[in-house]
mmCIF file of C-alpha atoms and ligand atoms in Angstrom:
data_model
loop_
_atom_site.group_PDB
_atom_site.id
_atom_site.type_symbol
_atom_site.label_atom_id
_atom_site.label_comp_id
_atom_site.label_asym_id
_atom_site.label_seq_id
_atom_site.Cartn_x
_atom_site.Cartn_y
_atom_site.Cartn_z
ATOM 1 C CA MET R 16 49.585 -15.556 -18.821
ATOM 2 C CA LEU R 17 49.473 -18.822 -16.874
ATOM 3 C CA MET R 18 49.394 -16.007 -14.122
ATOM 4 C CA THR R 19 46.265 -14.518 -14.467
ATOM 5 C CA ARG R 20 44.309 -17.151 -15.420
ATOM 6 C CA ARG R 21 44.830 -18.507 -11.894
ATOM 7 C CA ILE R 22 44.165 -15.194 -10.642
ATOM 8 C CA VAL R 23 40.819 -15.419 -12.760
ATOM 9 C CA PHE R 24 40.191 -18.662 -11.417
ATOM 10 C CA VAL R 25 41.049 -18.164 -7.449
ATOM 11 C CA PHE R 26 38.580 -14.752 -8.092
ATOM 12 C CA LEU R 27 35.922 -17.375 -9.458
ATOM 13 C CA ALA R 28 35.896 -19.305 -7.005
ATOM 14 C CA PHE R 29 35.344 -16.776 -4.323
ATOM 15 C CA VAL R 30 32.446 -15.691 -6.025
ATOM 16 C CA LEU R 31 29.487 -16.352 -4.903
ATOM 17 C CA VAL R 32 26.014 -15.072 -6.886
ATOM 18 C CA LEU R 33 24.273 -13.264 -3.950
ATOM 19 C CA GLY R 34 21.996 -10.587 -6.675
ATOM 20 C CA GLY R 35 25.270 -9.029 -6.226
ATOM 21 C CA CYS R 36 28.299 -11.324 -5.094
ATOM 22 C CA GLN R 37 30.899 -12.390 -2.351
ATOM 23 C CA LEU R 38 34.109 -10.770 -2.559
ATOM 24 C CA ASP R 39 37.810 -12.810 -1.762
ATOM 25 C CA THR R 40 37.468 -10.676 1.516
ATOM 26 C CA GLY R 41 34.430 -12.343 2.177
ATOM 27 C CA VAL R 42 32.349 -9.459 2.278
ATOM 28 C CA LYS R 43 28.989 -10.120 0.857
ATOM 29 C CA ILE R 44 27.117 -7.383 -1.655
ATOM 30 C CA ILE R 45 24.137 -7.650 -2.121
ATOM 31 C CA LYS R 46 22.441 -6.102 -5.021
ATOM 32 C CA MET R 47 19.475 -3.608 -4.876
ATOM 33 C CA GLY R 48 17.231 -2.315 -7.831
ATOM 34 C CA HIS R 49 14.381 0.013 -7.701
ATOM 35 C CA ALA R 50 12.204 2.663 -9.675
ATOM 36 C CA GLN R 51 12.717 5.924 -8.104
ATOM 37 C CA VAL R 52 15.091 9.218 -8.062
ATOM 38 C CA VAL R 53 17.593 9.467 -5.784
ATOM 39 C CA SER R 54 16.078 12.473 -3.583
ATOM 40 C CA HIS R 55 13.217 10.446 -3.230
ATOM 41 C CA PRO R 56 12.401 9.219 0.311
ATOM 42 C CA VAL R 57 12.079 5.423 -0.208
ATOM 43 C CA HIS R 58 15.655 5.757 -1.754
ATOM 44 C CA GLN R 59 17.279 7.434 0.764
ATOM 45 C CA ALA R 60 15.321 4.501 3.490
ATOM 46 C CA MET R 61 17.289 1.950 1.044
ATOM 47 C CA VAL R 62 20.183 3.361 1.762
ATOM 48 C CA PHE R 63 19.980 3.500 5.350
ATOM 49 C CA LEU R 64 18.872 -0.051 5.540
ATOM 50 C CA GLY R 65 22.407 -0.900 3.752
ATOM 51 C CA LYS R 66 24.382 1.196 6.645
ATOM 52 C CA ARG R 67 22.703 -0.950 9.038
ATOM 53 C CA LEU R 68 23.419 -3.903 7.967
ATOM 54 C CA GLU R 69 26.618 -2.973 6.978
ATOM 55 C CA GLU R 70 26.654 -1.876 10.854
ATOM 56 C CA LYS R 71 25.018 -5.025 12.303
ATOM 57 C CA SER R 72 27.744 -7.158 10.100
ATOM 58 C CA GLY R 73 30.702 -5.908 10.773
ATOM 59 C CA GLY R 74 31.121 -4.691 7.419
ATOM 60 C CA LYS R 75 30.781 -8.429 5.973
ATOM 61 C CA ILE R 76 27.304 -7.735 4.443
ATOM 62 C CA LYS R 77 26.955 -4.315 2.019
ATOM 63 C CA VAL R 78 23.690 -3.485 0.039
ATOM 64 C CA LYS R 79 24.382 -1.356 -3.136
ATOM 65 C CA VAL R 80 21.647 0.518 -4.361
ATOM 66 C CA TYR R 81 20.839 0.786 -7.712
ATOM 67 C CA PRO R 82 17.703 3.395 -8.183
ATOM 68 C CA ASN R 83 16.105 4.949 -11.085
ATOM 69 C CA GLN R 84 14.857 1.863 -13.201
ATOM 70 C CA GLN R 85 18.675 1.085 -14.026
ATOM 71 C CA LEU R 86 18.248 -2.826 -13.696
ATOM 72 C CA GLY R 87 14.700 -2.870 -14.869
ATOM 73 C CA THR R 88 11.052 -1.865 -13.962
ATOM 74 C CA GLU R 89 9.866 -3.225 -10.897
ATOM 75 C CA ARG R 90 7.741 -6.183 -12.926
ATOM 76 C CA GLU R 91 11.244 -6.821 -14.351
ATOM 77 C CA LEU R 92 13.017 -6.128 -11.011
ATOM 78 C CA LEU R 93 10.496 -8.573 -9.769
ATOM 79 C CA GLU R 94 11.415 -11.505 -12.206
ATOM 80 C CA LEU R 95 15.324 -10.889 -11.670
ATOM 81 C CA LEU R 96 14.618 -11.386 -8.090
ATOM 82 C CA GLN R 97 13.138 -14.780 -8.893
ATOM 83 C CA ILE R 98 16.159 -15.788 -10.252
ATOM 84 C CA GLY R 99 18.450 -14.435 -7.970
ATOM 85 C CA SER R 100 20.447 -11.996 -10.525
ATOM 86 C CA VAL R 101 19.378 -9.245 -8.313
ATOM 87 C CA GLY R 102 19.378 -9.799 -4.586
ATOM 88 C CA MET R 103 16.754 -7.339 -3.143
ATOM 89 C CA THR R 104 14.022 -4.412 -4.500
ATOM 90 C CA LYS R 105 11.702 -2.443 -3.324
ATOM 91 C CA VAL R 106 8.438 -2.221 -5.145
ATOM 92 C CA SER R 107 4.902 -0.674 -5.189
ATOM 93 C CA ALA R 108 2.618 -3.798 -3.885
ATOM 94 C CA ALA R 109 1.040 -2.912 -7.051
ATOM 95 C CA SER R 110 3.514 -4.465 -9.234
ATOM 96 C CA LEU R 111 3.052 -7.501 -6.428
ATOM 97 C CA GLU R 112 -0.203 -8.586 -7.581
ATOM 98 C CA ALA R 113 0.845 -11.026 -10.304
ATOM 99 C CA PHE R 114 2.908 -13.055 -7.561
ATOM 100 C CA SER R 115 0.203 -12.561 -5.028
ATOM 101 C CA PRO R 116 -3.682 -11.670 -5.223
ATOM 102 C CA GLU R 117 -3.847 -11.767 -2.136
ATOM 103 C CA ILE R 118 -2.194 -8.360 -1.901
ATOM 104 C CA SER R 119 -3.609 -6.466 -4.760
ATOM 105 C CA VAL R 120 -6.601 -5.992 -2.246
ATOM 106 C CA LEU R 121 -4.841 -2.829 -1.005
ATOM 107 C CA GLY R 122 -5.174 -1.690 -4.327
ATOM 108 C CA LEU R 123 -8.965 -1.161 -3.569
ATOM 109 C CA PRO R 124 -9.934 2.709 -3.499
ATOM 110 C CA TYR R 125 -11.267 3.604 -0.096
ATOM 111 C CA LEU R 126 -9.755 0.533 2.240
ATOM 112 C CA PHE R 127 -8.905 1.787 5.289
ATOM 113 C CA ARG R 128 -10.844 3.953 7.043
ATOM 114 C CA ASP R 129 -7.948 6.348 8.425
ATOM 115 C CA ASP R 130 -4.046 5.901 8.814
ATOM 116 C CA ALA R 131 -4.282 4.418 12.076
ATOM 117 C CA HIS R 132 -6.470 1.631 10.052
ATOM 118 C CA ILE R 133 -3.887 1.492 7.766
ATOM 119 C CA THR R 134 -1.218 0.762 10.722
ATOM 120 C CA GLN R 135 -2.971 -2.019 11.958
ATOM 121 C CA VAL R 136 -3.364 -3.776 9.401
ATOM 122 C CA LEU R 137 -0.026 -3.545 7.680
ATOM 123 C CA GLU R 138 1.720 -4.208 11.061
ATOM 124 C CA GLY R 139 -0.751 -6.577 11.755
ATOM 125 C CA GLU R 140 -1.263 -10.170 11.382
ATOM 126 C CA ILE R 141 -2.313 -9.616 7.713
ATOM 127 C CA GLY R 142 0.133 -7.183 7.040
ATOM 128 C CA LYS R 143 2.741 -10.286 7.846
ATOM 129 C CA GLU R 144 0.440 -12.377 5.686
ATOM 130 C CA LEU R 145 0.759 -10.660 2.645
ATOM 131 C CA LEU R 146 4.530 -9.875 2.867
ATOM 132 C CA LEU R 147 5.296 -13.874 2.649
ATOM 133 C CA SER R 148 2.767 -14.386 0.033
ATOM 134 C CA THR R 149 4.902 -14.273 -2.424
ATOM 135 C CA GLU R 150 7.507 -16.749 -1.119
ATOM 136 C CA LYS R 151 6.377 -19.445 -2.946
ATOM 137 C CA TYR R 152 7.262 -17.388 -5.924
ATOM 138 C CA TRP R 153 10.994 -16.975 -4.495
ATOM 139 C CA LEU R 154 9.969 -13.392 -3.048
ATOM 140 C CA ARG R 155 10.046 -12.648 0.597
ATOM 141 C CA GLY R 156 8.605 -9.629 1.760
ATOM 142 C CA LEU R 157 10.918 -8.110 4.399
ATOM 143 C CA CYS R 158 8.530 -4.768 5.703
ATOM 144 C CA PHE R 159 6.586 -1.904 4.237
ATOM 145 C CA TYR R 160 7.078 1.158 3.504
ATOM 146 C CA ASP R 161 4.824 3.909 3.383
ATOM 147 C CA ALA R 162 3.599 5.752 0.133
ATOM 148 C CA GLY R 163 0.716 7.382 1.350
ATOM 149 C CA LYS R 164 -2.165 7.998 -0.520
ATOM 150 C CA ARG R 165 -2.769 8.030 -4.424
ATOM 151 C CA SER R 166 -4.370 11.414 -5.782
ATOM 152 C CA PHE R 167 -5.473 11.962 -9.627
ATOM 153 C CA TYR R 168 -3.274 14.415 -11.915
ATOM 154 C CA SER R 169 -3.805 16.025 -14.774
ATOM 155 C CA LYS R 170 -2.815 17.877 -18.264
ATOM 156 C CA THR R 171 -5.974 19.583 -18.909
ATOM 157 C CA ARG R 172 -8.498 19.894 -15.941
ATOM 158 C CA PRO R 173 -9.100 19.540 -12.447
ATOM 159 C CA ILE R 174 -10.778 16.075 -11.128
ATOM 160 C CA ALA R 175 -13.261 17.592 -9.004
ATOM 161 C CA THR R 176 -15.238 14.688 -9.545
ATOM 162 C CA PRO R 177 -15.476 10.959 -11.360
ATOM 163 C CA ALA R 178 -17.243 12.775 -14.244
ATOM 164 C CA ASP R 179 -14.217 15.126 -14.570
ATOM 165 C CA LEU R 180 -12.300 11.918 -15.689
ATOM 166 C CA ALA R 181 -14.679 11.064 -18.558
ATOM 167 C CA GLY R 182 -12.227 10.911 -22.059
ATOM 168 C CA LEU R 183 -9.104 10.603 -19.924
ATOM 169 C CA LYS R 184 -6.622 8.665 -20.776
ATOM 170 C CA VAL R 185 -5.352 8.017 -17.095
ATOM 171 C CA ARG R 186 -2.145 6.035 -16.576
ATOM 172 C CA VAL R 187 -2.030 3.224 -14.427
ATOM 173 C CA GLN R 188 0.456 1.168 -12.688
ATOM 174 C CA GLU R 189 0.342 -2.303 -14.311
ATOM 175 C CA SER R 190 -1.902 -3.790 -12.467
ATOM 176 C CA LYS R 191 -5.347 -5.413 -13.132
ATOM 177 C CA MET R 192 -6.840 -3.968 -9.477
ATOM 178 C CA ALA R 193 -5.839 -0.432 -10.943
ATOM 179 C CA ILE R 194 -7.576 -0.938 -13.854
ATOM 180 C CA ASN R 195 -10.851 -1.948 -12.518
ATOM 181 C CA MET R 196 -10.222 0.867 -10.239
ATOM 182 C CA VAL R 197 -9.528 3.602 -12.709
ATOM 183 C CA ARG R 198 -12.065 2.439 -15.251
ATOM 184 C CA GLY R 199 -14.520 2.146 -12.144
ATOM 185 C CA MET R 200 -14.233 5.872 -11.536
ATOM 186 C CA GLY R 201 -14.773 6.615 -14.986
ATOM 187 C CA GLY R 202 -11.159 7.238 -16.481
ATOM 188 C CA SER R 203 -9.532 5.175 -19.647
ATOM 189 C CA PRO R 204 -7.166 3.348 -17.760
ATOM 190 C CA THR R 205 -3.676 3.257 -19.758
ATOM 191 C CA PRO R 206 -1.125 1.200 -18.211
ATOM 192 C CA VAL R 207 2.823 2.820 -18.579
ATOM 193 C CA SER R 208 5.908 1.557 -16.406
ATOM 194 C CA TYR R 209 6.696 4.590 -13.704
ATOM 195 C CA GLY R 210 10.136 5.118 -15.634
ATOM 196 C CA GLU R 211 8.319 6.019 -18.983
ATOM 197 C CA LEU R 212 5.585 8.049 -18.018
ATOM 198 C CA TYR R 213 7.147 12.008 -18.019
ATOM 199 C CA THR R 214 7.880 10.906 -22.144
ATOM 200 C CA ALA R 215 3.710 9.335 -22.337
ATOM 201 C CA LEU R 216 2.242 12.326 -20.391
ATOM 202 C CA GLN R 217 4.586 14.776 -22.427
ATOM 203 C CA GLN R 218 3.657 13.640 -25.662
ATOM 204 C CA GLY R 219 0.077 13.137 -24.649
ATOM 205 C CA ILE R 220 0.005 9.151 -25.228
ATOM 206 C CA VAL R 221 -1.948 9.493 -21.398
ATOM 207 C CA ASP R 222 -4.034 12.711 -20.241
ATOM 208 C CA ALA R 223 -3.404 12.183 -16.710
ATOM 209 C CA ALA R 224 -2.191 9.979 -13.797
ATOM 210 C CA GLU R 225 -2.358 9.286 -10.165
ATOM 211 C CA ASN R 226 0.456 9.295 -7.549
ATOM 212 C CA ASN R 227 1.278 9.913 -3.653
ATOM 213 C CA PRO R 228 3.112 13.655 -3.418
ATOM 214 C CA PRO R 229 6.337 12.761 -2.824
ATOM 215 C CA SER R 230 6.541 10.906 -6.499
ATOM 216 C CA PHE R 231 4.589 13.577 -8.440
ATOM 217 C CA TYR R 232 6.763 15.839 -7.289
ATOM 218 C CA ASN R 233 10.490 13.887 -7.665
ATOM 219 C CA SER R 234 9.246 12.481 -10.869
ATOM 220 C CA ARG R 235 8.715 15.740 -12.535
ATOM 221 C CA HIS R 236 5.234 14.913 -13.712
ATOM 222 C CA TYR R 237 4.558 18.109 -11.840
ATOM 223 C CA GLU R 238 6.118 20.145 -15.404
ATOM 224 C CA VAL R 239 3.483 18.818 -17.353
ATOM 225 C CA CYS R 240 0.104 18.022 -15.584
ATOM 226 C CA LYS R 241 -0.582 21.405 -13.665
ATOM 227 C CA TYR R 242 -3.658 20.223 -11.778
ATOM 228 C CA TYR R 243 -3.406 17.553 -8.502
ATOM 229 C CA SER R 244 -6.520 16.991 -7.244
ATOM 230 C CA ILE R 245 -6.287 15.485 -3.674
ATOM 231 C CA ASP R 246 -9.311 12.901 -3.501
ATOM 232 C CA GLU R 247 -6.579 10.133 -2.144
ATOM 233 C CA HIS R 248 -8.566 7.025 -3.428
ATOM 234 C CA THR R 249 -5.876 4.582 -2.681
ATOM 235 C CA ALA R 250 -3.059 3.793 -0.174
ATOM 236 C CA ILE R 251 -1.254 1.077 -1.793
ATOM 237 C CA PRO R 252 2.182 0.731 0.371
ATOM 238 C CA ASP R 253 5.574 -0.043 -1.045
ATOM 239 C CA VAL R 254 6.740 -3.551 -0.192
ATOM 240 C CA VAL R 255 10.816 -4.371 0.509
ATOM 241 C CA LEU R 256 11.648 -7.670 -1.308
ATOM 242 C CA VAL R 257 14.442 -10.019 -0.736
ATOM 243 C CA SER R 258 15.160 -13.009 -2.970
ATOM 244 C CA THR R 259 14.416 -16.462 -1.251
ATOM 245 C CA LYS R 260 17.212 -17.336 -3.379
ATOM 246 C CA VAL R 261 19.715 -14.971 -1.324
ATOM 247 C CA TRP R 262 17.869 -15.161 1.882
ATOM 248 C CA SER R 263 18.508 -18.925 2.472
ATOM 249 C CA GLU R 264 22.233 -18.357 1.380
ATOM 250 C CA LEU R 265 22.448 -16.200 4.353
ATOM 251 C CA SER R 266 22.845 -17.688 7.847
ATOM 252 C CA PRO R 267 20.105 -17.493 10.503
ATOM 253 C CA GLU R 268 21.937 -14.586 12.477
ATOM 254 C CA GLU R 269 22.300 -12.572 9.337
ATOM 255 C CA GLN R 270 18.793 -13.344 8.632
ATOM 256 C CA VAL R 271 17.987 -11.547 11.681
ATOM 257 C CA TRP R 272 20.153 -8.673 11.012
ATOM 258 C CA LEU R 273 18.639 -8.064 7.806
ATOM 259 C CA GLN R 274 15.232 -8.315 8.796
ATOM 260 C CA GLU R 275 15.819 -5.665 11.491
ATOM 261 C CA ALA R 276 17.875 -3.542 9.226
ATOM 262 C CA ALA R 277 14.860 -3.667 7.074
ATOM 263 C CA ASP R 278 12.492 -2.823 9.958
ATOM 264 C CA GLU R 279 14.669 0.293 11.050
ATOM 265 C CA SER R 280 14.853 1.441 7.615
ATOM 266 C CA ALA R 281 10.689 1.533 7.305
ATOM 267 C CA ALA R 282 10.591 3.424 10.547
ATOM 268 C CA TYR R 283 13.313 6.018 9.593
ATOM 269 C CA GLN R 284 10.896 6.470 6.216
ATOM 270 C CA THR R 285 8.129 6.854 7.754
ATOM 271 C CA LYS R 286 9.645 10.170 9.864
ATOM 272 C CA LEU R 287 11.149 11.046 6.139
ATOM 273 C CA TRP R 288 7.508 10.383 4.436
ATOM 274 C CA LYS R 289 5.507 12.932 5.988
ATOM 275 C CA GLU R 290 8.046 15.971 5.452
ATOM 276 C CA ALA R 291 8.643 14.851 1.869
ATOM 277 C CA VAL R 292 4.783 15.032 1.503
ATOM 278 C CA GLU R 293 4.637 18.687 3.017
ATOM 279 C CA GLU R 294 7.635 19.565 0.654
ATOM 280 C CA ALA R 295 6.183 18.125 -2.280
ATOM 281 C CA LEU R 296 3.072 20.197 -1.895
ATOM 282 C CA LEU R 297 4.699 23.320 -1.551
ATOM 283 C CA GLU R 298 6.990 23.023 -4.224
ATOM 284 C CA VAL R 299 4.558 22.072 -6.863
ATOM 285 C CA GLN R 300 2.778 24.720 -5.931
ATOM 286 C CA LYS R 301 5.226 27.066 -6.203
ATOM 287 C CA ALA R 302 5.764 25.623 -9.737
ATOM 288 C CA GLY R 303 2.077 26.700 -10.616
ATOM 289 C CA VAL R 304 0.455 23.478 -9.896
ATOM 290 C CA GLU R 305 -3.091 24.200 -8.826
ATOM 291 C CA ILE R 306 -3.742 22.037 -5.997
ATOM 292 C CA SER R 307 -7.557 21.086 -4.864
ATOM 293 C CA TYR R 308 -9.177 18.949 -2.292
ATOM 294 C CA PRO R 309 -12.404 17.663 -4.411
ATOM 295 C CA SER R 310 -15.268 15.932 -1.710
ATOM 296 C CA LYS R 311 -14.682 12.270 -1.495
ATOM 297 C CA GLU R 312 -18.037 11.811 -1.873
ATOM 298 C CA PRO R 313 -18.950 11.569 -5.385
ATOM 299 C CA PHE R 314 -15.424 9.495 -5.763
ATOM 300 C CA LEU R 315 -16.759 6.773 -2.517
ATOM 301 C CA GLU R 316 -20.088 6.976 -4.186
ATOM 302 C CA LYS R 317 -17.814 4.167 -7.236
ATOM 303 C CA VAL R 318 -16.482 2.254 -5.142
ATOM 304 C CA ALA R 319 -18.885 -0.689 -4.421
ATOM 305 C CA ALA R 320 -19.179 -0.928 -7.919
ATOM 306 C CA VAL R 321 -15.280 -1.453 -8.066
ATOM 307 C CA TYR R 322 -15.568 -3.891 -5.392
ATOM 308 C CA ALA R 323 -18.146 -5.856 -7.047
ATOM 309 C CA GLN R 324 -16.372 -6.086 -10.112
ATOM 310 C CA VAL R 325 -12.951 -7.066 -8.189
ATOM 311 C CA PHE R 326 -14.827 -9.859 -6.381
ATOM 312 C CA GLN R 327 -16.545 -11.147 -9.824
ATOM 313 C CA GLU R 328 -12.905 -11.417 -10.792
ATOM 314 C CA GLN R 329 -11.435 -12.660 -7.226
ATOM 315 C CA LYS R 330 -14.032 -14.262 -4.838
ATOM 316 C CA GLN R 331 -11.363 -15.015 -2.354
ATOM 317 C CA LEU R 332 -10.667 -11.275 -2.064
ATOM 318 C CA GLU R 333 -14.343 -10.748 -0.068
ATOM 319 C CA ALA R 334 -13.124 -12.431 3.128
ATOM 320 C CA LEU R 335 -9.967 -10.576 2.948
ATOM 321 C CA VAL R 336 -11.686 -7.320 2.429
ATOM 322 C CA GLN R 337 -13.679 -8.105 5.732
ATOM 323 C CA ARG R 338 -10.886 -9.371 7.521
ATOM 324 C CA ILE R 339 -9.459 -6.143 6.995
ATOM 325 C CA GLN R 340 -12.137 -3.906 7.918
ATOM 326 C CA GLN R 341 -12.908 -5.339 11.192
ATOM 327 C CA THR R 342 -9.471 -4.679 12.165
ATOM 328 C CA ASN R 343 -9.415 -1.889 14.844
ATOM 329 C CA LYS R 344 -6.435 -2.629 16.784
HETATM 330 C C1 LIG O 15 4.600 5.186 -6.354
HETATM 331 C C2 LIG O 15 5.514 3.610 -5.262
HETATM 332 C C3 LIG O 15 6.722 3.415 -6.813
HETATM 333 C C4 LIG O 15 5.876 2.835 -8.130
HETATM 334 C C5 LIG O 15 5.030 4.324 -8.732
HETATM 335 C C6 LIG O 15 4.462 4.121 -9.741
HETATM 336 O O1 LIG O 15 5.518 5.746 -6.228
HETATM 337 O O2 LIG O 15 6.219 4.090 -4.531
HETATM 338 O O3 LIG O 15 7.422 2.141 -6.518
HETATM 339 O O4 LIG O 15 6.420 2.920 -9.083
HETATM 340 O O5 LIG O 15 4.245 4.449 -7.431
HETATM 341 O O6 LIG O 15 2.979 4.693 -9.824
HETATM 342 O O7 LIG O 15 4.717 3.139 -10.750
#
């Protein structure tokens, strides 16, 4: 009995909460939770991040990745990071809106001119500012992952123009910006967490949703929604974050390893992403989804009103949008 207690005591003495733990072998294990399935390229990138960190640290730091909302929805995961009970996560930038009004800017429709513009903004000064804009809330952004472009998919009809959204309950992420965007385009926005969306679509709680091709495919929403209209209204990236409670317990050298591992995983994810988009479009088509490429003009005509609404609610975003628009290298 005494022996068992001693063992427990010795064990506890070595355990250090690190959104995971430090074992008595001196190995730190960082828990990383996210909402996607394991076949999704972002999951593979997170596993890669863990592998690189383990290599760089000579096996002293490991990342254990928990997919599928096992540890909570994106919103819950962020809260768990804030208190340090989960160490790292990957969420959509839309989920960070409550912690950083600046980041919500990325949810504005047709914000970027093209792919090169997205890279210039996210890899430049603005991207760095956005990654650190949640630090005062104990969330440190490490890098962005490519989450492509989001387009509408529906159970009932193709969305050829915004008028086709009329009367449709469109699932949106838990974000005010997404609500404004869908309302401005003419649909009825309904926030639902990603993990609950399949059932919500199946049961008719919502009639439509919007996402990038790999997420539409990997979430199997295509089994329920047979119309995918590639209007590419937003390009909201994903963000990899570490709890500042975990970050501050790492030595400066360990912090460098973690940052490098995150950057390398972002480069790896970009490569996986392109293939994943092609594969997703091919597979959903094989499964009977009608893919259409509507003209963007009628969607673009709605943009000015959406921006006006957003600036009325958040005046400070106007200057940031201007900076984004002026970014060209
Ligand atoms: C994207 C994003 C996820 C997010 C999802 C959503 O797929 O990568 O992080 O959960 O959109 O629509 O909620």
